Tab-separated table of C-alpha atoms and ligand atoms in Angstrom:
chain	number	residue	atom	x	y	z
A	1	UNK	CA	-30.608	-22.385	-11.824
A	2	UNK	CA	-29.581	-25.919	-10.413
A	3	UNK	CA	-29.596	-28.531	-13.004
A	4	UNK	CA	-28.250	-31.056	-10.792
A	5	UNK	CA	-29.113	-31.503	-7.155
A	6	UNK	CA	-28.209	-34.308	-4.831
A	7	UNK	CA	-28.964	-34.145	-0.778
A	8	UNK	CA	-27.674	-36.454	1.113
A	9	UNK	CA	-27.793	-39.273	-1.136
A	10	UNK	CA	-26.800	-42.808	-0.450
A	11	UNK	CA	-26.755	-46.234	-2.234
A	12	UNK	CA	-25.900	-49.371	-0.250
A	13	UNK	CA	-25.443	-52.736	-2.079
A	14	UNK	CA	-26.333	-55.971	-0.665
A	15	UNK	CA	-23.621	-58.551	-1.543
A	16	UNK	CA	-23.604	-62.335	-0.809
A	17	UNK	CA	-20.308	-64.190	-0.307
A	18	UNK	CA	-19.836	-67.703	0.062
A	19	UNK	CA	-18.611	-68.077	3.913
A	20	UNK	CA	-18.093	-71.808	3.652
A	21	UNK	CA	-19.580	-75.007	1.989
A	22	UNK	CA	-23.384	-74.180	2.695
A	23	UNK	CA	-23.222	-70.853	4.564
A	24	UNK	CA	-23.752	-67.566	2.763
A	25	UNK	CA	-22.538	-64.366	4.285
A	26	UNK	CA	-24.237	-60.997	3.777
A	27	UNK	CA	-22.277	-57.740	3.397
A	28	UNK	CA	-23.219	-54.308	2.777
A	29	UNK	CA	-21.231	-52.310	0.344
A	30	UNK	CA	-21.942	-48.226	0.922
A	31	UNK	CA	-20.909	-47.093	-2.547
A	32	UNK	CA	-22.164	-43.561	-2.118
A	33	UNK	CA	-22.268	-42.417	1.488
A	34	UNK	CA	-24.273	-39.110	2.036
A	35	UNK	CA	-23.258	-37.166	-1.086
A	36	UNK	CA	-24.737	-33.498	-1.423
A	37	UNK	CA	-23.898	-31.209	-4.371
A	38	UNK	CA	-25.269	-28.732	-6.720
A	39	UNK	CA	-24.570	-28.058	-10.492
A	40	UNK	CA	-26.006	-25.014	-12.100
A	41	UNK	CA	-27.080	-24.815	-15.720
A	42	UNK	CA	-24.188	-24.456	-17.980
A	43	UNK	CA	-21.507	-25.746	-15.626
A	44	UNK	CA	-18.828	-28.255	-16.621
A	45	UNK	CA	-17.709	-30.260	-13.568
A	46	UNK	CA	-15.007	-32.750	-13.113
A	47	UNK	CA	-16.077	-35.773	-10.851
A	48	UNK	CA	-13.219	-37.767	-10.381
A	49	UNK	CA	-11.757	-40.246	-7.455
A	50	UNK	CA	-9.949	-43.650	-7.185
A	51	UNK	CA	-11.392	-47.034	-8.426
A	52	UNK	CA	-14.476	-48.067	-6.614
A	53	UNK	CA	-14.947	-44.658	-4.998
A	54	UNK	CA	-18.436	-44.524	-6.079
A	55	UNK	CA	-18.531	-42.428	-9.453
A	56	UNK	CA	-20.331	-44.701	-11.601
A	57	UNK	CA	-22.782	-45.505	-9.032
A	58	UNK	CA	-23.536	-41.583	-8.656
A	59	UNK	CA	-23.816	-41.253	-12.427
A	60	UNK	CA	-26.252	-44.466	-12.542
A	61	UNK	CA	-28.593	-42.727	-9.956
A	62	UNK	CA	-28.383	-39.428	-11.976
A	63	UNK	CA	-29.706	-41.328	-15.186
A	64	UNK	CA	-32.386	-43.325	-12.909
A	65	UNK	CA	-30.686	-46.615	-13.627
A	66	UNK	CA	-30.099	-46.963	-9.759
A	67	UNK	CA	-32.538	-46.260	-7.060
A	68	UNK	CA	-30.858	-44.417	-4.067
A	69	UNK	CA	-31.288	-46.148	-0.878
A	70	UNK	CA	-31.541	-42.550	0.823
A	71	UNK	CA	-31.702	-39.073	0.276
A	72	UNK	CA	-32.843	-36.702	-2.683
A	73	UNK	CA	-31.898	-36.432	-6.446
A	74	UNK	CA	-33.109	-34.176	-8.749
A	75	UNK	CA	-32.039	-33.521	-12.547
A	76	UNK	CA	-33.718	-30.781	-14.487
A	77	UNK	CA	-36.457	-30.899	-11.716
A	78	UNK	CA	-37.087	-34.805	-12.434
A	79	UNK	CA	-36.501	-37.354	-10.104
A	80	UNK	CA	-34.451	-39.549	-12.456
A	81	UNK	CA	-35.527	-43.234	-10.764
A	82	UNK	CA	-39.387	-42.371	-10.660
A	83	UNK	CA	-39.228	-40.791	-14.288
A	84	UNK	CA	-36.564	-42.034	-16.204
A	85	UNK	CA	-38.188	-42.133	-19.643
A	86	UNK	CA	-39.069	-38.259	-19.182
A	87	UNK	CA	-35.557	-37.958	-18.316
A	88	UNK	CA	-33.851	-39.451	-20.915
A	89	UNK	CA	-35.061	-36.777	-23.100
A	90	UNK	CA	-33.307	-34.231	-21.226
A	91	UNK	CA	-29.797	-35.965	-20.743
A	92	UNK	CA	-26.873	-37.348	-22.846
A	93	UNK	CA	-24.705	-40.189	-21.424
A	94	UNK	CA	-21.244	-41.317	-22.740
A	95	UNK	CA	-19.654	-44.565	-21.230
A	96	UNK	CA	-15.955	-44.624	-22.657
A	97	UNK	CA	-15.884	-48.388	-22.147
A	98	UNK	CA	-18.745	-49.399	-24.077
A	99	UNK	CA	-20.883	-48.158	-26.918
A	100	UNK	CA	-24.545	-46.981	-27.054
A	101	UNK	CA	-24.529	-47.438	-30.760
A	102	UNK	CA	-25.469	-50.417	-32.905
A	103	UNK	CA	-22.571	-52.599	-33.212
A	104	UNK	CA	-23.350	-53.860	-36.848
A	105	UNK	CA	-24.935	-50.643	-38.147
A	106	UNK	CA	-23.053	-47.951	-39.831
A	107	UNK	CA	-23.090	-44.649	-37.984
A	108	UNK	CA	-25.612	-43.112	-40.234
A	109	UNK	CA	-28.025	-45.890	-39.386
A	110	UNK	CA	-27.771	-45.620	-35.799
A	111	UNK	CA	-28.334	-41.874	-35.803
A	112	UNK	CA	-31.709	-42.563	-37.800
A	113	UNK	CA	-32.475	-44.883	-35.016
A	114	UNK	CA	-31.897	-42.408	-32.286
A	115	UNK	CA	-33.777	-39.717	-34.436
A	116	UNK	CA	-36.745	-41.892	-34.253
A	117	UNK	CA	-36.406	-42.886	-30.514
A	118	UNK	CA	-36.137	-39.561	-29.528
A	119	UNK	CA	-38.609	-38.145	-32.035
A	120	UNK	CA	-36.305	-35.593	-32.719
A	121	UNK	CA	-37.536	-33.124	-35.480
A	122	UNK	CA	-35.915	-33.401	-39.188
A	123	UNK	CA	-34.859	-29.751	-39.335
A	124	UNK	CA	-33.209	-29.919	-35.454
A	125	UNK	CA	-31.714	-33.546	-36.157
A	126	UNK	CA	-30.119	-32.359	-39.620
A	127	UNK	CA	-28.745	-29.192	-38.026
A	128	UNK	CA	-27.244	-31.105	-35.092
A	129	UNK	CA	-26.102	-34.055	-37.142
A	130	UNK	CA	-24.224	-31.335	-39.710
A	131	UNK	CA	-22.568	-29.850	-36.732
A	132	UNK	CA	-21.332	-32.968	-35.189
A	133	UNK	CA	-19.752	-34.391	-38.709
A	134	UNK	CA	-18.314	-31.290	-39.119
A	135	UNK	CA	-16.611	-30.687	-35.847
A	136	UNK	CA	-16.019	-34.423	-35.174
A	137	UNK	CA	-14.857	-35.380	-38.423
A	138	UNK	CA	-17.233	-37.936	-38.866
A	139	UNK	CA	-17.977	-37.534	-42.786
A	140	UNK	CA	-15.945	-40.403	-43.949
A	141	UNK	CA	-17.063	-42.595	-41.058
A	142	UNK	CA	-20.953	-42.381	-41.654
A	143	UNK	CA	-21.304	-45.746	-43.667
A	144	UNK	CA	-18.666	-47.851	-41.687
A	145	UNK	CA	-20.107	-50.437	-39.301
A	146	UNK	CA	-19.531	-49.551	-35.883
A	147	UNK	CA	-17.651	-52.678	-35.156
A	148	UNK	CA	-14.852	-51.630	-37.907
A	149	UNK	CA	-14.388	-48.322	-36.220
A	150	UNK	CA	-11.098	-47.815	-33.995
A	151	UNK	CA	-11.860	-46.646	-30.276
A	152	UNK	CA	-11.063	-42.984	-31.153
A	153	UNK	CA	-13.602	-43.087	-34.249
A	154	UNK	CA	-16.319	-44.750	-31.991
A	155	UNK	CA	-15.971	-42.492	-29.399
A	156	UNK	CA	-16.754	-39.279	-31.533
A	157	UNK	CA	-19.576	-41.411	-33.050
A	158	UNK	CA	-20.920	-41.756	-29.355
A	159	UNK	CA	-20.559	-38.331	-28.374
A	160	UNK	CA	-22.419	-37.320	-31.375
A	161	UNK	CA	-25.198	-39.848	-30.951
A	162	UNK	CA	-25.486	-38.270	-27.453
A	163	UNK	CA	-25.926	-34.987	-28.588
A	164	UNK	CA	-28.783	-35.463	-31.285
A	165	UNK	CA	-31.550	-34.803	-29.169
A	166	UNK	CA	-30.034	-31.653	-27.646
A	167	UNK	CA	-29.647	-32.692	-23.947
A	168	UNK	CA	-29.511	-29.996	-21.252
A	169	UNK	CA	-27.154	-32.414	-19.205
A	170	UNK	CA	-24.363	-34.683	-20.472
A	171	UNK	CA	-22.796	-37.597	-18.497
A	172	UNK	CA	-19.488	-38.527	-19.785
A	173	UNK	CA	-17.996	-41.377	-17.995
A	174	UNK	CA	-14.030	-41.641	-19.233
A	175	UNK	CA	-14.684	-40.147	-22.561
A	176	UNK	CA	-10.946	-40.185	-23.390
A	177	UNK	CA	-9.995	-43.587	-22.255
A	178	UNK	CA	-7.603	-45.259	-24.511
A	179	UNK	CA	-7.562	-42.589	-27.050
A	180	UNK	CA	-4.505	-41.192	-29.153
A	181	UNK	CA	-3.455	-37.422	-28.328
A	182	UNK	CA	-4.708	-36.399	-31.399
A	183	UNK	CA	-8.321	-37.676	-30.565
A	184	UNK	CA	-8.164	-36.559	-27.487
A	185	UNK	CA	-7.566	-32.964	-28.172
A	186	UNK	CA	-10.446	-33.299	-31.012
A	187	UNK	CA	-13.026	-34.673	-28.188
A	188	UNK	CA	-11.951	-31.866	-25.615
A	189	UNK	CA	-12.248	-29.515	-28.036
A	190	UNK	CA	-15.645	-30.454	-29.085
A	191	UNK	CA	-16.843	-30.599	-25.721
A	192	UNK	CA	-15.644	-27.229	-24.775
A	193	UNK	CA	-17.545	-25.753	-27.942
A	194	UNK	CA	-20.737	-27.769	-27.185
A	195	UNK	CA	-20.545	-26.411	-23.712
A	196	UNK	CA	-19.840	-22.818	-24.695
A	197	UNK	CA	-22.320	-22.670	-27.411
A	198	UNK	CA	-25.227	-24.747	-26.229
A	199	UNK	CA	-24.713	-24.062	-22.536
A	200	UNK	CA	-24.997	-27.777	-21.878
A	201	UNK	CA	-24.232	-28.794	-18.475
A	202	UNK	CA	-21.378	-31.555	-18.104
A	203	UNK	CA	-20.544	-33.845	-15.621
A	204	UNK	CA	-17.334	-35.560	-16.112
A	205	UNK	CA	-15.494	-38.435	-15.034
A	206	UNK	CA	-12.175	-39.306	-16.015
A	207	UNK	CA	-8.802	-40.828	-14.659
A	208	UNK	CA	-7.059	-38.328	-17.182
A	209	UNK	CA	-6.623	-35.331	-15.346
A	210	UNK	CA	-5.878	-33.268	-18.517
A	211	UNK	CA	-9.173	-33.742	-19.213
A	212	UNK	CA	-10.196	-31.896	-16.097
A	213	UNK	CA	-7.508	-29.321	-16.319
A	214	UNK	CA	-8.536	-28.556	-19.750
A	215	UNK	CA	-12.312	-28.305	-19.497
A	216	UNK	CA	-13.315	-27.948	-15.832
A	217	UNK	CA	-12.955	-25.069	-13.345
A	218	UNK	CA	-14.803	-27.109	-10.672
A	219	UNK	CA	-13.560	-30.235	-9.573
A	220	UNK	CA	-15.611	-32.688	-6.774
A	221	UNK	CA	-13.291	-35.698	-5.436
A	222	UNK	CA	-14.994	-38.819	-4.375
A	223	UNK	CA	-13.528	-41.328	-1.906
A	224	UNK	CA	-14.864	-44.139	-0.216
A	225	UNK	CA	-18.463	-42.915	-1.339
A	226	UNK	CA	-17.679	-39.209	0.024
A	227	UNK	CA	-17.266	-36.050	-1.094
A	228	UNK	CA	-13.842	-35.016	-0.012
A	229	UNK	CA	-13.156	-32.021	-2.163
A	230	UNK	CA	-15.618	-29.708	-4.022
A	231	UNK	CA	-14.171	-26.491	-5.475
A	232	UNK	CA	-11.772	-24.950	-7.821
A	233	UNK	CA	-9.240	-27.191	-9.358
A	234	UNK	CA	-6.353	-24.710	-8.244
A	235	UNK	CA	-7.839	-25.098	-4.747
A	236	UNK	CA	-6.718	-28.745	-4.551
A	237	UNK	CA	-3.134	-27.632	-3.890
A	238	UNK	CA	-4.188	-26.149	-0.461
A	239	UNK	CA	-6.174	-28.903	0.696
A	240	UNK	CA	-3.670	-31.651	-0.426
A	241	UNK	CA	-0.760	-30.143	2.021
A	242	UNK	CA	1.443	-29.893	-1.016
A	243	UNK	CA	4.602	-28.355	-2.003
A	244	UNK	CA	6.042	-26.227	-4.231
A	245	UNK	CA	9.290	-26.520	-5.976
A	246	UNK	CA	12.319	-24.436	-5.908
A	247	UNK	CA	14.657	-25.639	-8.876
A	248	UNK	CA	18.122	-23.889	-8.421
A	249	UNK	CA	21.093	-24.262	-10.964
A	250	UNK	CA	24.211	-23.597	-8.857
A	251	UNK	CA	27.546	-22.651	-10.310
A	252	UNK	CA	29.064	-25.867	-9.506
A	253	UNK	CA	28.199	-29.509	-8.060
A	254	UNK	CA	27.627	-29.026	-4.284
A	255	UNK	CA	26.189	-31.482	-1.308
A	256	UNK	CA	22.584	-31.406	-0.664
A	257	UNK	CA	21.674	-27.869	0.542
A	258	UNK	CA	20.624	-28.515	4.160
A	259	UNK	CA	20.884	-25.058	5.818
A	260	UNK	CA	17.705	-23.344	4.057
A	261	UNK	CA	15.129	-23.044	6.697
A	262	UNK	CA	11.490	-24.574	5.912
A	263	UNK	CA	12.817	-26.137	2.637
A	264	UNK	CA	14.193	-29.612	1.929
A	265	UNK	CA	16.415	-31.021	-0.999
A	266	UNK	CA	14.284	-33.937	-2.643
A	267	UNK	CA	16.800	-34.378	-5.733
A	268	UNK	CA	20.117	-33.698	-7.095
A	269	UNK	CA	21.473	-33.650	-10.551
A	270	UNK	CA	24.796	-32.085	-11.224
A	271	UNK	CA	24.713	-28.680	-10.165
A	272	UNK	CA	20.858	-28.638	-10.213
A	273	UNK	CA	19.034	-29.213	-6.899
A	274	UNK	CA	15.091	-29.466	-6.159
A	275	UNK	CA	13.849	-27.790	-2.749
A	276	UNK	CA	10.676	-28.745	-1.682
A	277	UNK	CA	8.630	-26.090	0.473
A	278	UNK	CA	4.897	-25.950	1.726
A	279	UNK	CA	2.721	-24.600	-1.147
A	280	UNK	CA	0.987	-22.126	0.799
A	281	UNK	CA	4.224	-20.294	1.743
A	282	UNK	CA	5.790	-17.655	-0.262
A	283	UNK	CA	8.901	-18.685	-2.231
A	284	UNK	CA	10.747	-15.330	-1.708
A	285	UNK	CA	12.549	-16.060	1.623
A	286	UNK	CA	13.563	-19.651	0.493
A	287	UNK	CA	14.944	-18.022	-2.755
A	288	UNK	CA	16.636	-15.324	-0.511
A	289	UNK	CA	17.947	-17.784	1.611
A	290	UNK	CA	19.601	-20.015	-1.056
A	291	UNK	CA	20.891	-17.147	-3.017
A	292	UNK	CA	22.685	-15.699	0.105
A	293	UNK	CA	24.625	-18.618	0.743
A	294	UNK	CA	25.310	-20.276	-2.765
A	295	UNK	CA	26.307	-18.851	-6.012
A	296	UNK	CA	23.272	-19.158	-8.457
A	297	UNK	CA	23.537	-19.526	-12.258
A	298	UNK	CA	19.516	-19.941	-12.513
A	299	UNK	CA	16.417	-20.659	-10.543
A	300	UNK	CA	12.661	-21.465	-11.262
A	301	UNK	CA	9.462	-22.214	-8.920
A	302	UNK	CA	7.297	-25.100	-10.063
A	303	UNK	CA	3.684	-25.335	-8.951
A	304	UNK	CA	2.634	-28.401	-7.451
A	305	UNK	CA	1.986	-31.463	-9.910
A	306	UNK	CA	-1.966	-31.729	-9.693
A	307	UNK	CA	-1.440	-35.443	-9.940
A	308	UNK	CA	0.597	-35.728	-6.919
A	309	UNK	CA	-1.969	-33.300	-5.145
A	310	UNK	CA	-4.592	-35.961	-5.688
A	311	UNK	CA	-2.614	-38.698	-5.057
A	312	UNK	CA	-2.309	-37.254	-1.914
A	313	UNK	CA	-5.823	-36.644	-1.395
A	314	UNK	CA	-6.409	-40.524	-2.286
A	315	UNK	CA	-3.994	-41.774	0.500
A	316	UNK	CA	-6.572	-41.127	3.170
A	317	UNK	CA	-6.423	-37.509	3.820
A	318	UNK	CA	-10.189	-37.835	3.712
A	319	UNK	CA	-11.018	-35.915	6.919
A	320	UNK	CA	-10.915	-32.670	4.915
B	1	ATP	N1	-24.186	-53.843	-8.433
B	1	ATP	C1	-23.246	-53.649	-7.478
B	1	ATP	N2	-23.212	-54.492	-6.504
B	1	ATP	C2	-22.456	-54.607	-5.548
B	1	ATP	N3	-21.652	-53.649	-5.331
B	1	ATP	C3	-21.432	-52.767	-6.253
B	1	ATP	C4	-22.101	-52.943	-7.393
B	1	ATP	N4	-21.986	-51.853	-8.163
B	1	ATP	C5	-20.961	-51.056	-7.545
B	1	ATP	N5	-20.394	-51.898	-6.254
B	1	ATP	C6	-19.423	-51.539	-5.275
B	1	ATP	O1	-19.724	-50.130	-5.088
B	1	ATP	C7	-18.195	-49.545	-5.012
B	1	ATP	C8	-18.291	-48.372	-5.910
B	1	ATP	O2	-18.289	-48.662	-7.258
B	1	ATP	P1	-18.375	-47.645	-8.738
B	1	ATP	O3	-18.476	-48.665	-9.899
B	1	ATP	O4	-19.311	-46.567	-8.381
B	1	ATP	O5	-16.980	-46.878	-8.563
B	1	ATP	P2	-16.048	-46.228	-9.407
B	1	ATP	O6	-15.645	-44.791	-8.558
B	1	ATP	O7	-16.980	-45.828	-10.860
B	1	ATP	O8	-14.738	-46.973	-9.775
B	1	ATP	P3	-14.162	-47.301	-11.217
B	1	ATP	O9	-13.260	-45.754	-11.447
B	1	ATP	O10	-13.281	-48.134	-11.111
B	1	ATP	O11	-15.282	-47.323	-12.345
B	1	ATP	C9	-17.257	-50.595	-5.291
B	1	ATP	O12	-16.863	-51.093	-4.078
B	1	ATP	C10	-18.017	-51.388	-6.301
B	1	ATP	O13	-17.432	-52.551	-6.159
């Protein structure tokens, strides 16, 4: 069953700009420009794109905070902007850049308020809270006011708060931003468990591609309000016109290799040279051509760097 459905969704903001002493100019910003996608129950999907691409606007429409200018949205069968309160019981939201917890209250009290707000049955609440405390390592933090928590601690506290009412869908907006390596690993491990054990559907927005690599098999890329890619993470390599790299260690330092068809040298360091060739092509002829001409000590083939592929996508190859 599809849990999230968007059909040709558009959001246009009207902004007024001062254009002289008395005159104001009206301008339209098309933040989301005709997006359609479906997310089945239980899937964990990455939603990525450069700054200002329209990610937050999409998430705000999915929570019902913003009303779309055009198109159809459904989350768990509910039209978010029409039935925001009913939807709130079915979704959880975590914004990395700001907390949904009460700043002056200890976590324990914040959770108590969440329980009352959602009228979570006591047994369910206890079980969920205990699980979060254990997996997110919250025991020692429960009595500390939120304002005294570090960013990583606060984030773990926020994620727990978003899950206490058993949401079917979880929107995560930059959940690992500013966290150290250990906290990031903890948060990612927890999200993986929640998705596997409860079947929670997750839409994850992040600038940290390791989040995506470790958590999502499917990724959607948005640019200038349009979906420019929707598919497997691996598939990004093929649309990004990316290159693989053959790294060769020659017996001795040599001038850059120029006589291998279909490959070009991009870096030379002593006897080691890096040859780029199209990712879609087999490495075998390139390896054979180098081995035929030069005495080799070692070689390896490196897959395209995902960050590089995405950077290329962002650079305006958006006609995909
Ligand atoms: N309330 C608003 N009024 C006018 N323009 C807006 C409003 N909210 C967003 N925009 C514009 O819509 C576009 C998309 O913004 P959005 O915040 O959705 O991008 P984003 O992909 O989440 O970016 P970031 O990664 O920086 O958070 C931007 O050009 C932004 O300036």
